[in-house]
Tab-separated table of C-alpha atoms and ligand atoms in Angstrom:
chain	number	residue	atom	x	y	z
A	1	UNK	CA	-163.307	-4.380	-183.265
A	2	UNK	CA	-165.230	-7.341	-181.517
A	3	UNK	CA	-163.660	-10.383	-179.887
A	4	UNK	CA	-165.516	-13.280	-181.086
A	5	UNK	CA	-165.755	-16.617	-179.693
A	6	UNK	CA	-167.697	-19.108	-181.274
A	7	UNK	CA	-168.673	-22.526	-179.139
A	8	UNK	CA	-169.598	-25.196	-181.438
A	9	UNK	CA	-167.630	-23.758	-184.731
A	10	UNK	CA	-167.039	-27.189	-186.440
A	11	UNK	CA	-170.848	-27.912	-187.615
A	12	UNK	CA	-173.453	-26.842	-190.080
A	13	UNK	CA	-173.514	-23.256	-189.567
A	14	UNK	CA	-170.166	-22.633	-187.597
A	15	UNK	CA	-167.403	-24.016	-189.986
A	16	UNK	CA	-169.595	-21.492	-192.078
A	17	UNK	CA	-170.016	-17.945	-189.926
A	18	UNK	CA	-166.206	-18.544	-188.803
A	19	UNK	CA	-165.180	-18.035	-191.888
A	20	UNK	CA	-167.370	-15.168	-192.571
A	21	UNK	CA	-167.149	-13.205	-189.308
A	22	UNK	CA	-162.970	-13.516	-189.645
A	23	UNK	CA	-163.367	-11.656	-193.311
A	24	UNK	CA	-165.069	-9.112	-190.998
A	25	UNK	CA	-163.665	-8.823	-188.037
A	26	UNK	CA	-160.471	-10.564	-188.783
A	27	UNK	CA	-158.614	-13.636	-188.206
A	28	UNK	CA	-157.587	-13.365	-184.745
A	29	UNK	CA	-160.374	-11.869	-183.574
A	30	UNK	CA	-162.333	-14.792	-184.118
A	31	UNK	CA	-161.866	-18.047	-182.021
A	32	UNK	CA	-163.110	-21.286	-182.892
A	33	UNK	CA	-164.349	-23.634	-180.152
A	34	UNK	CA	-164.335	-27.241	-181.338
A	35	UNK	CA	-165.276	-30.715	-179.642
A	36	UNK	CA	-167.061	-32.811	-182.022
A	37	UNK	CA	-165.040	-33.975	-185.292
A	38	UNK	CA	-165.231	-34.160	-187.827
A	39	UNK	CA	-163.545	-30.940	-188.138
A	40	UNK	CA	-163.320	-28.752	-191.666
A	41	UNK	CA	-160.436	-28.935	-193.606
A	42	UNK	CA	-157.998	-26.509	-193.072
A	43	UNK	CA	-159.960	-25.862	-189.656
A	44	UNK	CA	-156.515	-25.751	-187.320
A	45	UNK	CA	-154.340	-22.900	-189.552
A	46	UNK	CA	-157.431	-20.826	-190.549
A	47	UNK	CA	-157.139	-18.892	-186.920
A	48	UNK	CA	-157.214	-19.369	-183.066
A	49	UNK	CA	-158.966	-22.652	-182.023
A	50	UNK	CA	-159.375	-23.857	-178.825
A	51	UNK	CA	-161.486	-27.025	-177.194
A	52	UNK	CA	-164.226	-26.179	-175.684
A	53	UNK	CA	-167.056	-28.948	-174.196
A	54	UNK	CA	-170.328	-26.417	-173.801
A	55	UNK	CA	-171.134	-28.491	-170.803
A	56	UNK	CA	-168.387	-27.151	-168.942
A	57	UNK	CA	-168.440	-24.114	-168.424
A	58	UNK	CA	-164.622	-23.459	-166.934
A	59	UNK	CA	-163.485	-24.118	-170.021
A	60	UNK	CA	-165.581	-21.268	-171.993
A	61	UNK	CA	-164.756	-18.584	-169.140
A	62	UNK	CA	-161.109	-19.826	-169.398
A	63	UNK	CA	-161.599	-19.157	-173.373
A	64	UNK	CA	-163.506	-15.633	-172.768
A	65	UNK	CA	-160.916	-14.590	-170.351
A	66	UNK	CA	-157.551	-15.720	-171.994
A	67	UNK	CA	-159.238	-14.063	-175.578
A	68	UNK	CA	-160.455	-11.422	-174.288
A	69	UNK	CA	-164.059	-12.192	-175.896
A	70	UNK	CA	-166.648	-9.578	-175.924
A	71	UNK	CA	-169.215	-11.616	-178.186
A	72	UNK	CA	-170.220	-15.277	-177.833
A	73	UNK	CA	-172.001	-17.403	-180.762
A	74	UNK	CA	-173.400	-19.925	-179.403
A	75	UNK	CA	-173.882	-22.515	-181.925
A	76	UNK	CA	-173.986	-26.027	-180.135
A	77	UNK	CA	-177.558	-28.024	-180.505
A	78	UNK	CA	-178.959	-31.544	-180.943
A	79	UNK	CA	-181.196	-30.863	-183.859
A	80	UNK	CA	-184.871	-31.834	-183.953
A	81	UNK	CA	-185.189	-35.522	-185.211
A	82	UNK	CA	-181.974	-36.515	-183.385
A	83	UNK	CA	-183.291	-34.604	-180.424
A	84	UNK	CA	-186.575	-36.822	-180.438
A	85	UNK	CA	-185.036	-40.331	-180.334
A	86	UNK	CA	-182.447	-39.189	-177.494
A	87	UNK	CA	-184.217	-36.240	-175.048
A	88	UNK	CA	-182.246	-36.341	-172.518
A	89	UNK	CA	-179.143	-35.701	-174.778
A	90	UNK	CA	-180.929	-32.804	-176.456
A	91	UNK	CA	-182.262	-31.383	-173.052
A	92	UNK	CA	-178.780	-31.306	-171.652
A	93	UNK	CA	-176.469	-30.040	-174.398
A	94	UNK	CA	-178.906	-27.566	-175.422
A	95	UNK	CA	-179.854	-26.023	-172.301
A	96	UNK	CA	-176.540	-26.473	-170.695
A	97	UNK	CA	-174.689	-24.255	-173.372
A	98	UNK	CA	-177.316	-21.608	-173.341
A	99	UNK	CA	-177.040	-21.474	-169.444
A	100	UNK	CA	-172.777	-21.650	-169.630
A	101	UNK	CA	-172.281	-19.284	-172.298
A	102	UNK	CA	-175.428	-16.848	-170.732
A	103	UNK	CA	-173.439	-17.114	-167.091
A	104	UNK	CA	-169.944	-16.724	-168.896
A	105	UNK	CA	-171.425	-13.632	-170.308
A	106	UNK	CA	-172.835	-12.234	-167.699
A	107	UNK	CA	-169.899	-12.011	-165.629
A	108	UNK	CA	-167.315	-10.547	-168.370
A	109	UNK	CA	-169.735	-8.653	-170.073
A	110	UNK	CA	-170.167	-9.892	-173.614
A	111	UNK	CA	-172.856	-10.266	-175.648
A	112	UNK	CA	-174.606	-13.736	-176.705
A	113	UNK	CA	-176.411	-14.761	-179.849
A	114	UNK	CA	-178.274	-18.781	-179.396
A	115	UNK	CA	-179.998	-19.322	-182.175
A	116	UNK	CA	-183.649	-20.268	-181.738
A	117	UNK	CA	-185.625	-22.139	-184.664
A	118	UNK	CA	-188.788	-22.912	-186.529
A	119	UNK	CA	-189.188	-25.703	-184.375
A	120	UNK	CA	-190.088	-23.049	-181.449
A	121	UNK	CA	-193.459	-23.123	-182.480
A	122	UNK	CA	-196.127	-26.080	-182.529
A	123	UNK	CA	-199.229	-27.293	-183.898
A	124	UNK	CA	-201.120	-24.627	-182.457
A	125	UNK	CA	-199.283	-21.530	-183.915
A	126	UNK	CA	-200.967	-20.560	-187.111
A	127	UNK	CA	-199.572	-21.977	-189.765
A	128	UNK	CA	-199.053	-19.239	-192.551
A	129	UNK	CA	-197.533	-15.986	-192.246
A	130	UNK	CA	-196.971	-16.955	-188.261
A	131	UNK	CA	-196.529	-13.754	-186.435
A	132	UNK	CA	-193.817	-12.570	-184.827
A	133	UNK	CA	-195.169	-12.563	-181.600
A	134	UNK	CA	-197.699	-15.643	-181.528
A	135	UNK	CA	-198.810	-19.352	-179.934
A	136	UNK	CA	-195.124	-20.723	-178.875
A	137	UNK	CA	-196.238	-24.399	-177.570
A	138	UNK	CA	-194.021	-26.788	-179.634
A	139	UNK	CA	-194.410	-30.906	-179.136
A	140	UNK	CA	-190.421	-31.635	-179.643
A	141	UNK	CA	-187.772	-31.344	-177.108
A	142	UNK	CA	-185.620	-29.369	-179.552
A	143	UNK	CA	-188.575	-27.212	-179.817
A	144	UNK	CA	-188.939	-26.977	-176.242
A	145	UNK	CA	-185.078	-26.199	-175.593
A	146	UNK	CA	-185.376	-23.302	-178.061
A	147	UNK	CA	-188.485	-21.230	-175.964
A	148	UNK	CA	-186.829	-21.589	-173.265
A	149	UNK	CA	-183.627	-20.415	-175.133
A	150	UNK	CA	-185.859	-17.433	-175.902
A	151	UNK	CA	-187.092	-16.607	-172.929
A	152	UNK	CA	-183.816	-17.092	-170.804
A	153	UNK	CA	-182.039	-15.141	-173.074
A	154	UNK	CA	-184.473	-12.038	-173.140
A	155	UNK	CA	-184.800	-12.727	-169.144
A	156	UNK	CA	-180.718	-12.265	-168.908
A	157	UNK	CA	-181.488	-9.291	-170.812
A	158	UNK	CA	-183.945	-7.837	-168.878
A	159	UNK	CA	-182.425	-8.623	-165.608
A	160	UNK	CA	-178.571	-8.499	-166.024
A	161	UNK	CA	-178.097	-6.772	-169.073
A	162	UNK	CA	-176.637	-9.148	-170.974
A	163	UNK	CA	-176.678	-7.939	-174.549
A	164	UNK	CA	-178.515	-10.877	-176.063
A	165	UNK	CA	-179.924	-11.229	-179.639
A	166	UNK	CA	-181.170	-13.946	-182.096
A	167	UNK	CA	-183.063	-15.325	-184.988
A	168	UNK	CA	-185.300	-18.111	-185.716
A	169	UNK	CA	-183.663	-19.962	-188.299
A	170	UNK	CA	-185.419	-21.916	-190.708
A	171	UNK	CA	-183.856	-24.838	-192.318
A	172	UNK	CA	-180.546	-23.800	-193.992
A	173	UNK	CA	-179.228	-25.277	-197.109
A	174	UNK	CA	-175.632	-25.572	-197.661
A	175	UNK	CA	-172.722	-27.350	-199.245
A	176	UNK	CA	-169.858	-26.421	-197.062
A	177	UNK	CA	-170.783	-28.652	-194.097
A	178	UNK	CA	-173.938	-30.981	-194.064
A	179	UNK	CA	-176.233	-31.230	-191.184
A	180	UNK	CA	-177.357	-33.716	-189.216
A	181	UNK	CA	-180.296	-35.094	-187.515
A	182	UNK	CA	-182.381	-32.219	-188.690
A	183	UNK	CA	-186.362	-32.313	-190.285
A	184	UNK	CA	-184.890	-30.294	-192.559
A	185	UNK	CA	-182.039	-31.992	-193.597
A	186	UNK	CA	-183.517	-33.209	-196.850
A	187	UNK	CA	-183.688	-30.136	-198.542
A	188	UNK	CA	-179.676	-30.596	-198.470
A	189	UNK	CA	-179.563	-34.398	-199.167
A	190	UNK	CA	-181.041	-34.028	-202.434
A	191	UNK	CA	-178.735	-32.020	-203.920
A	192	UNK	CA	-175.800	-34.390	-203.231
A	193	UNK	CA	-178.112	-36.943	-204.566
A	194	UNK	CA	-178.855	-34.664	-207.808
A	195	UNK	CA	-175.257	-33.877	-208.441
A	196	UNK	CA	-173.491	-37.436	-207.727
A	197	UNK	CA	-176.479	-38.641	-210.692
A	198	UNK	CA	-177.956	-40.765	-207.809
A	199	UNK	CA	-181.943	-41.156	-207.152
A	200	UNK	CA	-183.359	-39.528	-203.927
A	201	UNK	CA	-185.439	-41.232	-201.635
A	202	UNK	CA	-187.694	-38.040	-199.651
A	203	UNK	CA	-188.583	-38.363	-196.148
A	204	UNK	CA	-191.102	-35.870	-196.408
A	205	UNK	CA	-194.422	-36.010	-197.886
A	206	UNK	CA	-195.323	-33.944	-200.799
A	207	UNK	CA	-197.592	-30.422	-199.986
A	208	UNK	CA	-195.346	-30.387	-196.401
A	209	UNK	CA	-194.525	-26.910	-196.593
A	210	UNK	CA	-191.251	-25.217	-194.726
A	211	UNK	CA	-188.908	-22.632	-193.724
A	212	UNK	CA	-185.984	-22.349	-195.774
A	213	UNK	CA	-182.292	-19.982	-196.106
A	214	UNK	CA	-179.490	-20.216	-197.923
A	215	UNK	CA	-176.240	-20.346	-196.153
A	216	UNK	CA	-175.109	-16.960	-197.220
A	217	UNK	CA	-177.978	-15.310	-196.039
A	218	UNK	CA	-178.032	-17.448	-192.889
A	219	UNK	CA	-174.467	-15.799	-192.054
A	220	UNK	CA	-175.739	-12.026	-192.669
A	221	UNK	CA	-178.526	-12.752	-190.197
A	222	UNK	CA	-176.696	-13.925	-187.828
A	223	UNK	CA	-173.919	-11.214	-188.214
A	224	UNK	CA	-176.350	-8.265	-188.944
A	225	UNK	CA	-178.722	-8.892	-185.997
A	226	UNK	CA	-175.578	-8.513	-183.615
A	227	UNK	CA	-174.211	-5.221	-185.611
A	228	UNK	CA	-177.765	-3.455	-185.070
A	229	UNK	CA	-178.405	-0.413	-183.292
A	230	UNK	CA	-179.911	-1.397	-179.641
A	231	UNK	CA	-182.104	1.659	-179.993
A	232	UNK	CA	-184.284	0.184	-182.867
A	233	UNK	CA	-184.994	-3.235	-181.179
A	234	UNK	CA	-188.210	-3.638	-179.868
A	235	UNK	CA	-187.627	-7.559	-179.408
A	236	UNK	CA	-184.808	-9.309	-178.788
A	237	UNK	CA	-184.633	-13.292	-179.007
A	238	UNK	CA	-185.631	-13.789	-180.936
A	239	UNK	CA	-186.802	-12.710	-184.379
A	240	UNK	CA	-188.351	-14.367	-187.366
A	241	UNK	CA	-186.296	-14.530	-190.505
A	242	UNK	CA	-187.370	-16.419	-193.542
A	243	UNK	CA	-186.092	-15.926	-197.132
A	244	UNK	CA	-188.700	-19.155	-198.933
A	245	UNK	CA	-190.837	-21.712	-198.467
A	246	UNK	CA	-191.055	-24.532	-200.488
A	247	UNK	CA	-192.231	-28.476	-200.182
A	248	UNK	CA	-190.166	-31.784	-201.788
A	249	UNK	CA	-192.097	-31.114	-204.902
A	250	UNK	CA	-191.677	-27.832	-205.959
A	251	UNK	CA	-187.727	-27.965	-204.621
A	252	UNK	CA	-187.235	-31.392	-207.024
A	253	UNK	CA	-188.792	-29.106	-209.818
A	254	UNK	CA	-186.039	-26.262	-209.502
A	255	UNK	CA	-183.151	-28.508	-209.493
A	256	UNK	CA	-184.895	-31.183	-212.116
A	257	UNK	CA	-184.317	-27.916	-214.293
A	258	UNK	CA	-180.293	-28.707	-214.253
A	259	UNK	CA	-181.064	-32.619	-213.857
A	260	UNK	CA	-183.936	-33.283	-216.454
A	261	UNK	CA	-183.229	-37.445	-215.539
A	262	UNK	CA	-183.086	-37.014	-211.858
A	263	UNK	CA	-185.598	-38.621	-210.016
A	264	UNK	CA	-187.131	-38.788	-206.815
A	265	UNK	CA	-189.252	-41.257	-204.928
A	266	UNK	CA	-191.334	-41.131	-201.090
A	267	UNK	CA	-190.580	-43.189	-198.265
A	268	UNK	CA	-192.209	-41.214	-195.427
A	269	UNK	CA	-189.971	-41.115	-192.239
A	270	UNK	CA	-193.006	-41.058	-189.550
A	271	UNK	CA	-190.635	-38.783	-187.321
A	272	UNK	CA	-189.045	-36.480	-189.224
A	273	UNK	CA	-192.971	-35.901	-190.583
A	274	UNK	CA	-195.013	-35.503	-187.851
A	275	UNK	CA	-192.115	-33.094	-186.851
A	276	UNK	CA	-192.549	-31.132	-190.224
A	277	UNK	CA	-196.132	-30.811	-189.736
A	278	UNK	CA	-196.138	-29.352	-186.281
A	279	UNK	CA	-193.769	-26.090	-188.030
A	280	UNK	CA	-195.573	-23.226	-190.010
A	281	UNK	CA	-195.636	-23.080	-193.853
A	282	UNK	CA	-193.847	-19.826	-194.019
A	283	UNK	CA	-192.761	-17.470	-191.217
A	284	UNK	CA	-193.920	-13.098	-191.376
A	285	UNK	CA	-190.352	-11.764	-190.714
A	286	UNK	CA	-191.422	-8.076	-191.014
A	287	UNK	CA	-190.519	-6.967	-187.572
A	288	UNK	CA	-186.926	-8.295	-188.537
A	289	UNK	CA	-187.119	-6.002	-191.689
A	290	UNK	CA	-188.383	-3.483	-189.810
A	291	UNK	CA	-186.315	-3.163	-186.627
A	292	UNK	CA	-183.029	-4.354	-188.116
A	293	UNK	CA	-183.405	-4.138	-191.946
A	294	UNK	CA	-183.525	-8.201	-192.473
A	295	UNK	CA	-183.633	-8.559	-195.834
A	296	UNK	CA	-182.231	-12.039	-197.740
A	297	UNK	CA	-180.891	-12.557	-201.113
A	298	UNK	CA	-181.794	-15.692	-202.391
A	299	UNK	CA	-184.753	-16.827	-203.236
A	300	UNK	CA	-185.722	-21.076	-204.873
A	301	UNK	CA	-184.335	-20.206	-207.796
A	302	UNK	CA	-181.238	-18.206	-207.149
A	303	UNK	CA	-179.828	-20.994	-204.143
A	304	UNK	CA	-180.261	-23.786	-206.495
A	305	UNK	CA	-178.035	-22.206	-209.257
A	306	UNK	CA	-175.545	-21.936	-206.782
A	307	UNK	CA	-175.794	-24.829	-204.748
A	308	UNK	CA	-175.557	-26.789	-207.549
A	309	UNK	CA	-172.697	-25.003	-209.053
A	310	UNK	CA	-170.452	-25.028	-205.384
A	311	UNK	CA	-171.629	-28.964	-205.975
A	312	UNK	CA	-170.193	-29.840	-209.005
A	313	UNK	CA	-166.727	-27.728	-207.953
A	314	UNK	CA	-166.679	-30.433	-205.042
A	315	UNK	CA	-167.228	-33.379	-206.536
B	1	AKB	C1	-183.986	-28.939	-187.853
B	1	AKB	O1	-184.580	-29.380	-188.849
B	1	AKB	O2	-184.002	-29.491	-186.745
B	1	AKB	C2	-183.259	-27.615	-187.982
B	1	AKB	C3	-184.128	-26.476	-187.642
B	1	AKB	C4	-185.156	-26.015	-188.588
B	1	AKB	O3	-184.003	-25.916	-186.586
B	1	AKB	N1	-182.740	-27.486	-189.308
């Protein structure tokens, strides 16, 4: 049974895969590192916590050694648009928790997944069905942090044999946890918007094509890359995943579909745009299929049912 820490449990994806690795692997095998509130309900009696700042990295060997941890998730990131207006910030807490938890590992043997991101690749990759293996010259620092994520990682691979894996995830929808500071982001906002009755004001343009998961088949990524047989990998970190793409328009049509009145207007966030349109349309995640058996769930049509249902429960 695997010994799981996770470093950065309390955000988008973590309050998330915490939940869903300790239905696996169960509850005490999973250990939640937290630092930044707010924290999910229930967070403290759900299993084994412990506070853990990714910059120093004492205090994840101190968690690997008194847990016993033979896999690390390594979760903590500045996302894009926040990443943008404060560099430095995103420079140092992204590359500083790859390097810890990559060092940690290396010494007590576990195995790492970082994940990397659509926003590895720039305005020179091509655009639609973007390879696998292809152009990687992004123009953000988040974008930036997450090649050399890559490369790092398969370079501890290579040279210490640390067992490290990942995905590039696109923008993941949700309504456990929201994120924040992401290009993305919006394609979460306007659900709370649809289901609270309220307007939504886009900060995308319309025909800005993107990326995007579910939650639930987020999770199984993230889960099934590190269950997969070593034999079959031919790469490592990391691997495109993709389960749509959509723009603002054609998402407000799917969930107009439950809201008939709802209604959404364009204010253009310059940032957040020019971000959008260094990113492909839509990612070819075949070598995840084939090496691994990727394969996602949801599709447009399916996650809005849902989100919209797990919505209205909330609210
Ligand atoms: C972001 O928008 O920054 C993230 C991502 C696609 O990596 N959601």
């Amino acid at each position: 049974m695997k010994r799981i820490l996770i470093v950065g449990s309390t955000g988008q994806i973590g309050s998330e895969l915490s939940i869903r690795l300790r239905s696996i692997y169960g509850r005490d095998n999973v250990v939640c590192g937290f630092y930044t509130p707010p924290y999910p309900e229930g967070f403290f009696d759900a299993g084994p916590t412990v506070e853990i700042n990714a910059l120093h990295i004492e205090q994840i060997a101190g968690a690997v050694k008194e847990y016993k941890i033979d896999t690390i998730y390594n979760l903590v990131a500045i996302l894009s648009a926040t990443a943008e207006n404060y560099p430095q910030l995103g420079w140092d807490v992204g590359i500083g928790s790859l390097m810890n938890c990559l060092d940690v590992a290396r010494e007590y043997h576990c195995a790492v997944f970082t994940p990397s991101s659509i926003g590895a690749f720039g305005p020179s990759t091509p655009k639609d069905n973007t390879p696998q293996d292809t152009i990687q010259r992004p123009n953000t620092v988040y974008g930036i942090t997450k090649v050399l994520g890559e490369l790092v990682s398969d370079y501890y691979y290579n040279r210490w044999k640390v067992d490290t894996r990942s995905v590039r995830f696109p923008g993941i929808i949700s309504y456990m946890t929201l994120p924040g500071g992401g290009t993305t982001d919006y394609a979460v906002e306007i659900f709370y918007k649809a289901v609270q009755g309220k307007p939504f004001v886009c900060p995308i343009k319309p025909g800005t094509f993107m990326d995007m998961m579910y939650m639930p088949d987020a999770l199984d990524a993230a889960i099934h890359i590190m269950e997969a047989d070593p034999a079959k990998l031919v790469h490592r970190n990391s691997f495109n995943v993709t389960s749509m793409s959509f723009d603002p328009e054609i998402l407000y049509k799917s969930i107009k579909q439950y809201y008939p009145d709802f209604k959404m207007t364009y204010e253009i966030d310059p940032l957040k745009q020019s971000i959008a349109d260094s990113w492909p349309n839509r990612l070819d995640d075949s070598c995840a299929r084939e090496e691994w058996g990727w394969q996602p769930h949801y599709d447009l049509e399916q996650m809005t049912k849902d989100m919209i249902e797990k919505l209205r429960v909330k609210s």
